[in-house]
XYZ file of C-alpha atoms in Angstrom:
413
model
C -14.270 -9.764 -29.138
C -14.662 -11.576 -25.818
C -14.835 -15.342 -26.139
C -17.797 -17.223 -24.695
C -15.376 -19.119 -22.460
C -13.825 -15.981 -20.965
C -17.228 -14.407 -20.438
C -18.613 -17.450 -18.657
C -15.576 -17.720 -16.365
C -15.838 -14.083 -15.311
C -19.603 -14.116 -14.869
C -19.354 -17.094 -12.504
C -16.719 -15.287 -10.456
C -18.802 -12.105 -10.507
C -21.791 -13.998 -9.120
C -19.685 -15.326 -6.253
C -18.264 -11.880 -5.527
C -21.707 -10.264 -5.413
C -22.994 -12.985 -3.086
C -20.106 -12.466 -0.668
C -20.371 -8.670 -0.867
C -24.053 -8.848 0.119
C -23.356 -10.426 3.511
C -24.220 -8.248 6.549
C -20.660 -8.594 7.825
C -19.393 -6.365 5.008
C -21.057 -3.293 6.508
C -19.782 -4.285 9.941
C -16.209 -4.515 8.657
C -16.484 -1.184 6.847
C -17.712 0.436 10.056
C -14.802 -1.129 11.973
C -12.265 0.452 9.609
C -14.129 3.747 9.615
C -14.118 3.938 13.413
C -10.464 2.918 13.621
C -9.295 5.491 11.074
C -11.432 8.171 12.733
C -9.616 7.495 16.045
C -12.812 6.246 17.668
C -12.845 3.375 20.145
C -12.605 0.035 18.335
C -10.877 -3.300 18.534
C -7.736 -3.828 16.429
C -8.496 -4.415 12.742
C -6.649 -7.274 11.022
C -5.704 -7.647 7.354
C -3.287 -9.736 5.292
C -1.664 -8.937 1.955
C 1.598 -9.215 0.028
C 1.649 -12.983 0.288
C 3.434 -15.489 -2.017
C 0.522 -16.278 -4.308
C 2.812 -18.323 -6.559
C 3.203 -20.882 -3.761
C -0.565 -21.117 -3.336
C -1.181 -21.381 -7.077
C 1.177 -24.360 -7.245
C -1.138 -26.416 -5.017
C -4.545 -24.710 -5.313
C -6.080 -25.222 -8.790
C -8.942 -22.811 -8.015
C -6.380 -19.998 -8.155
C -5.195 -20.751 -11.688
C -6.367 -18.281 -14.343
C -8.163 -19.760 -17.359
C -9.138 -16.740 -19.482
C -7.386 -16.377 -22.838
C -7.499 -12.575 -23.138
C -4.600 -11.036 -21.169
C -6.582 -8.082 -19.800
C -9.435 -10.332 -18.698
C -6.955 -12.862 -17.335
C -5.569 -10.249 -14.940
C -9.077 -9.422 -13.733
C -9.851 -13.121 -13.338
C -6.727 -13.609 -11.253
C -7.693 -10.670 -9.049
C -11.175 -12.107 -8.485
C -9.900 -15.613 -7.767
C -7.449 -14.313 -5.189
C -10.075 -12.120 -3.561
C -12.534 -15.000 -3.236
C -9.858 -17.414 -2.036
C -8.733 -14.969 0.633
C -12.332 -14.515 1.746
C -12.768 -18.264 2.119
C -9.461 -18.913 3.869
C -7.916 -15.905 5.634
C -10.383 -13.050 5.368
C -9.709 -11.425 8.756
C -11.296 -7.951 8.416
C -11.173 -7.710 4.634
C -14.089 -6.146 2.750
C -15.512 -7.384 -0.551
C -17.106 -4.610 -2.592
C -20.421 -5.146 -4.470
C -18.937 -4.054 -7.800
C -16.115 -4.650 -10.271
C -13.574 -1.833 -10.586
C -12.442 -0.826 -14.066
C -9.205 0.989 -13.442
C -7.978 4.024 -15.313
C -5.426 3.432 -18.076
C -2.657 5.951 -17.511
C 0.397 6.861 -15.524
C 2.827 7.238 -13.980
C 1.539 6.232 -10.548
C 3.568 7.072 -7.450
C 7.339 7.434 -7.310
C 8.491 4.979 -9.981
C 8.712 6.389 -13.509
C 11.135 7.695 -16.119
C 12.808 10.727 -14.555
C 15.569 10.917 -17.153
C 18.086 8.985 -15.025
C 19.242 5.487 -15.981
C 20.189 3.246 -13.064
C 23.324 1.112 -13.031
C 22.493 -2.115 -11.204
C 24.853 -5.014 -10.618
C 23.538 -8.436 -9.680
C 25.962 -10.765 -7.989
C 26.316 -14.237 -9.459
C 24.112 -16.731 -7.619
C 22.551 -14.034 -5.455
C 19.103 -12.476 -5.435
C 20.223 -9.086 -4.188
C 21.140 -6.164 -6.425
C 23.791 -3.493 -5.876
C 22.935 -0.044 -7.246
C 26.026 1.847 -8.352
C 26.014 5.656 -8.084
C 25.076 7.584 -11.217
C 24.313 10.871 -9.429
C 27.762 12.127 -8.486
C 27.714 15.850 -9.291
C 25.330 18.792 -9.142
C 25.162 18.615 -12.926
C 23.963 15.003 -12.649
C 21.222 16.106 -10.259
C 20.023 18.647 -12.822
C 19.283 15.786 -15.231
C 16.235 14.762 -13.171
C 13.193 15.446 -15.345
C 9.459 15.453 -14.722
C 7.885 12.356 -16.341
C 5.253 12.712 -19.031
C 1.821 12.063 -17.535
C -0.574 10.207 -19.812
C -4.233 9.224 -19.618
C -5.758 7.014 -22.313
C -9.436 7.871 -22.022
C -10.383 5.862 -25.110
C -8.809 2.651 -23.809
C -10.281 3.253 -20.361
C -13.743 3.617 -21.917
C -13.226 0.548 -24.122
C -12.375 -1.575 -21.104
C -15.314 -0.175 -19.148
C -17.750 -1.041 -21.956
C -16.203 -4.499 -22.293
C -16.558 -5.285 -18.587
C -20.049 -3.789 -18.401
C -21.177 -6.137 -21.168
C -19.511 -9.150 -19.550
C -21.054 -8.566 -16.121
C -24.428 -7.211 -17.274
C -27.154 -8.521 -14.982
C -24.558 -10.007 -12.596
C -22.664 -7.250 -10.780
C -22.175 -3.501 -11.421
C -18.967 -2.189 -13.008
C -17.570 1.196 -11.957
C -14.729 3.309 -13.306
C -11.918 3.804 -10.842
C -9.290 6.522 -11.103
C -6.168 6.906 -8.990
C -7.452 6.528 -5.446
C -4.087 6.379 -3.687
C -0.401 6.716 -4.505
C 2.902 6.392 -2.693
C 5.088 9.487 -2.864
C 8.230 7.956 -1.380
C 11.155 9.711 -3.072
C 14.016 7.690 -1.631
C 12.481 4.399 -2.787
C 13.355 5.558 -6.317
C 16.364 7.811 -5.728
C 18.387 5.097 -4.012
C 18.439 3.190 -7.330
C 20.505 6.057 -8.761
C 22.483 7.143 -5.719
C 23.642 3.929 -4.117
C 23.084 3.275 -0.431
C 26.644 3.641 0.839
C 27.293 6.774 -1.221
C 24.095 8.405 0.041
C 25.076 7.812 3.675
C 28.559 9.246 3.094
C 27.306 12.249 1.137
C 24.924 13.334 3.888
C 28.137 14.205 5.769
C 30.655 14.935 3.025
C 28.514 16.362 0.217
C 25.170 17.481 1.678
C 24.633 20.033 -1.107
C 24.353 17.224 -3.641
C 21.905 15.249 -1.491
C 19.731 18.346 -1.056
C 19.806 19.068 -4.786
C 18.822 15.513 -5.698
C 15.929 15.192 -3.242
C 14.778 18.734 -4.017
C 14.682 18.165 -7.771
C 13.001 14.799 -7.398
C 10.230 15.947 -5.058
C 9.604 18.938 -7.335
C 9.045 16.458 -10.172
C 6.734 14.368 -7.973
C 4.652 17.437 -7.210
C 4.430 18.363 -10.892
C 3.214 14.852 -11.746
C 0.495 15.185 -9.111
C -0.465 18.575 -10.590
C -0.890 17.036 -14.037
C -2.836 14.058 -12.724
C -5.220 16.433 -11.011
C -5.637 18.669 -14.064
C -6.337 15.649 -16.297
C -9.047 14.382 -13.936
C -7.190 11.182 -13.100
C -7.698 11.276 -9.320
C -10.524 9.457 -7.536
C -11.876 9.257 -4.006
C -9.945 7.007 -1.628
C -12.426 6.909 1.250
C -13.457 3.271 1.303
C -12.136 -0.210 0.687
C -8.772 0.907 -0.659
C -5.436 0.143 0.937
C -3.650 3.163 2.410
C 0.151 3.213 2.468
C 1.621 -0.028 3.775
C -1.382 -0.520 6.058
C -5.066 -1.330 5.865
C -8.242 0.192 4.483
C -8.837 3.940 4.167
C -12.494 4.292 5.212
C -12.764 7.367 7.446
C -15.280 9.993 8.568
C -13.396 13.144 7.579
C -12.816 12.505 3.859
C -15.636 12.836 1.299
C -17.439 9.833 -0.156
C -18.420 11.895 -3.211
C -17.731 15.328 -4.691
C -20.002 17.331 -6.959
C -19.302 20.188 -9.342
C -15.518 19.758 -9.345
C -12.877 17.121 -10.033
C -11.342 15.113 -7.208
C -8.205 16.709 -5.770
C -5.531 15.433 -3.360
C -7.332 17.074 -0.423
C -10.057 14.422 -0.917
C -7.568 11.541 -0.620
C -5.069 9.834 1.629
C -1.417 10.606 0.928
C 1.557 8.439 1.799
C 5.317 8.673 2.102
C 8.220 6.895 3.728
C 12.007 6.785 3.822
C 12.869 3.157 4.435
C 16.536 3.687 3.682
C 16.649 6.152 6.617
C 15.915 3.433 9.188
C 19.136 4.030 11.132
C 19.486 7.731 10.291
C 19.002 10.206 13.146
C 15.707 12.124 13.386
C 17.478 15.414 12.602
C 19.070 14.060 9.439
C 15.869 12.245 8.484
C 14.118 15.614 8.602
C 16.902 17.467 6.806
C 17.376 15.067 3.907
C 13.924 13.557 3.508
C 10.860 14.619 5.454
C 11.136 18.369 4.890
C 11.028 17.625 1.150
C 8.189 15.105 1.434
C 6.073 17.459 3.531
C 4.909 19.838 0.739
C 3.425 16.885 -1.161
C 1.908 15.194 1.896
C 0.344 18.479 3.006
C -1.765 18.551 -0.148
C -3.744 15.501 0.966
C -6.645 15.283 3.379
C -4.917 12.670 5.542
C -1.582 10.905 5.297
C 0.117 7.630 6.183
C 3.831 7.549 6.948
C 6.311 4.712 7.006
C 6.802 1.166 5.856
C 9.661 -1.073 6.994
C 11.668 1.583 8.855
C 11.400 1.687 12.685
C 9.948 5.061 13.677
C 9.468 4.824 17.448
C 12.235 7.372 18.148
C 11.118 9.858 15.482
C 7.762 11.104 16.762
C 8.981 14.659 17.355
C 9.774 14.743 13.651
C 6.549 13.015 12.602
C 4.398 15.468 14.548
C 5.483 18.118 12.056
C 3.190 16.442 9.509
C -0.098 18.290 10.157
C -2.453 15.792 8.505
C -0.771 12.589 9.682
C -3.228 9.882 10.762
C -1.489 6.486 10.438
C 2.103 5.528 11.217
C 3.756 2.237 10.321
C 5.162 0.205 13.202
C 7.507 -2.240 11.500
C 8.646 -5.532 13.063
C 11.827 -3.700 14.112
C 9.975 -1.016 16.059
C 9.958 -0.895 19.859
C 6.195 -1.206 20.088
C 5.920 -0.184 23.734
C 7.770 3.086 23.072
C 5.828 3.523 19.835
C 2.468 3.238 21.604
C 3.541 5.625 24.344
C 4.453 8.229 21.708
C 1.382 7.654 19.538
C -1.128 7.895 22.368
C -4.592 8.708 21.040
C -3.309 10.887 18.194
C -2.559 8.285 15.517
C -3.440 4.828 14.247
C -0.623 2.387 14.947
C -0.194 0.305 11.796
C 1.615 -2.676 13.302
C 3.376 -5.230 11.104
C 4.005 -8.628 12.743
C 7.218 -10.334 11.695
C 6.391 -12.484 8.630
C 9.323 -14.778 9.436
C 6.782 -16.694 11.555
C 5.881 -18.575 8.346
C 9.426 -19.579 7.397
C 10.495 -22.392 9.795
C 9.918 -26.076 9.124
C 7.163 -26.056 11.740
C 4.507 -23.328 11.965
C 4.305 -22.391 15.628
C 0.784 -21.176 16.434
C 1.717 -20.641 20.068
C 4.514 -18.273 19.062
C 2.207 -16.483 16.620
C -0.433 -15.973 19.303
C 2.173 -14.777 21.807
C 3.546 -12.236 19.318
C 0.074 -10.847 18.604
C -1.149 -10.822 22.209
C 1.969 -9.030 23.427
C 1.589 -6.405 20.696
C -2.067 -5.810 21.537
C -1.209 -5.468 25.215
C 1.532 -2.916 24.474
C -0.889 -0.888 22.336
C -3.776 -1.042 24.809
C -5.834 2.125 24.644
C -4.438 3.097 21.233
C -6.002 2.826 17.785
C -4.331 -0.179 16.176
C -4.375 -2.204 12.981
C -2.543 -5.504 12.536
C -1.200 -5.878 9.001
C 0.513 -9.119 8.020
C 2.544 -8.378 4.883
C 5.889 -8.957 3.145
C 5.401 -12.717 3.355
C 8.072 -14.191 1.081
C 7.368 -17.860 1.800
C 4.861 -20.102 3.536
C 6.977 -23.189 2.811
C 4.373 -24.270 0.240
C 1.856 -24.751 3.047
C -1.186 -22.493 2.383
C -2.862 -23.571 5.608
C -0.290 -21.551 7.544
C -2.064 -18.407 6.339
C -5.426 -19.759 7.487
C -4.071 -20.690 10.887
C -2.386 -17.327 11.454
C -5.599 -15.538 10.460
C -7.622 -17.582 12.951
C -5.148 -16.835 15.738
C -5.002 -13.110 14.931
C -8.772 -12.723 14.750
C -9.291 -14.597 18.013
C -6.886 -12.228 19.748
C -8.302 -9.071 18.127
C -11.934 -9.981 18.785
C -11.208 -10.709 22.441
C -10.267 -7.057 23.043
């Protein structure tokens, strides 16, 4: 039973969301993303995410959740953050004219129970974790199991009915399946293998590395098979984040399907190998990408990369037939990256979030960083994605100021 208090809180937020979503600029922003992702001429699109909301919540009471029910409290928090971002650092974000009721099920992406228990050691007084090797023999690699896929249709329907009743007459509620997932095998495997041991074994014990990545990607593919057969997948062509970049609106993926369930070919795929940042292109292909490729090839379009610099790996990346977006991390040589990308891909550039960390927020430096990046990518399709922000020094206005600088530079193109 939903309390009157919880219902009133959510209905007020729903009214605000619908009002914002009805603005003409929403269609303009959607068209911007659609043109960008379709490799049509457009200015750079700008978006911000992965910010330290806990620092904002400490000083911004409008971000504090008030609902008593835990499920509704999570939705409330999502709405409050969305509306706050719109008011303060919207950039090219889109606000949809509906509430999404997400599917109850899993696993989603690469993290799940694969039958291997990690052995992590945390150093005293430190925030970092050392993962000790637990995959040391071929027999260990054979312990990798395909996770059990589950889909609670009854709970999904219960939540949908609950939200529909709460927002009746205010804003529509839609069911949302799995619109996008990361299939990044090494993000999970490294928890079992250990970083140093993996690097050594690529030279000294390559058979083990091949067996581990082969067994794991087989399991990933089987999970995707089961998700598809259970009807868990949903269309990702719209206001959904793709990979570590921006929105996925695009011309060449369907906006609806009829007479059949959604399949991966209707969606964006995504993979990366962040731990291979300093690994040669040949070894990156041998021990990662050739195993990721069968999964990525099942999708309509794909996004590759996250925090790893990829400017010297384009010969390898061009072997991905449906690749559309490539991450250009702060460590990437952006001039070389743009030369290699040409008109074939969207450059998903990540400014260095360390700009927020000093005692003084330097707008001049922020503008210089953005303007230089835009100049290097002139003539290319480009998105500017500010993410991985660990601190704003408890100064929320830094986000607002960066957004204003970034939009001024992007809109001047």
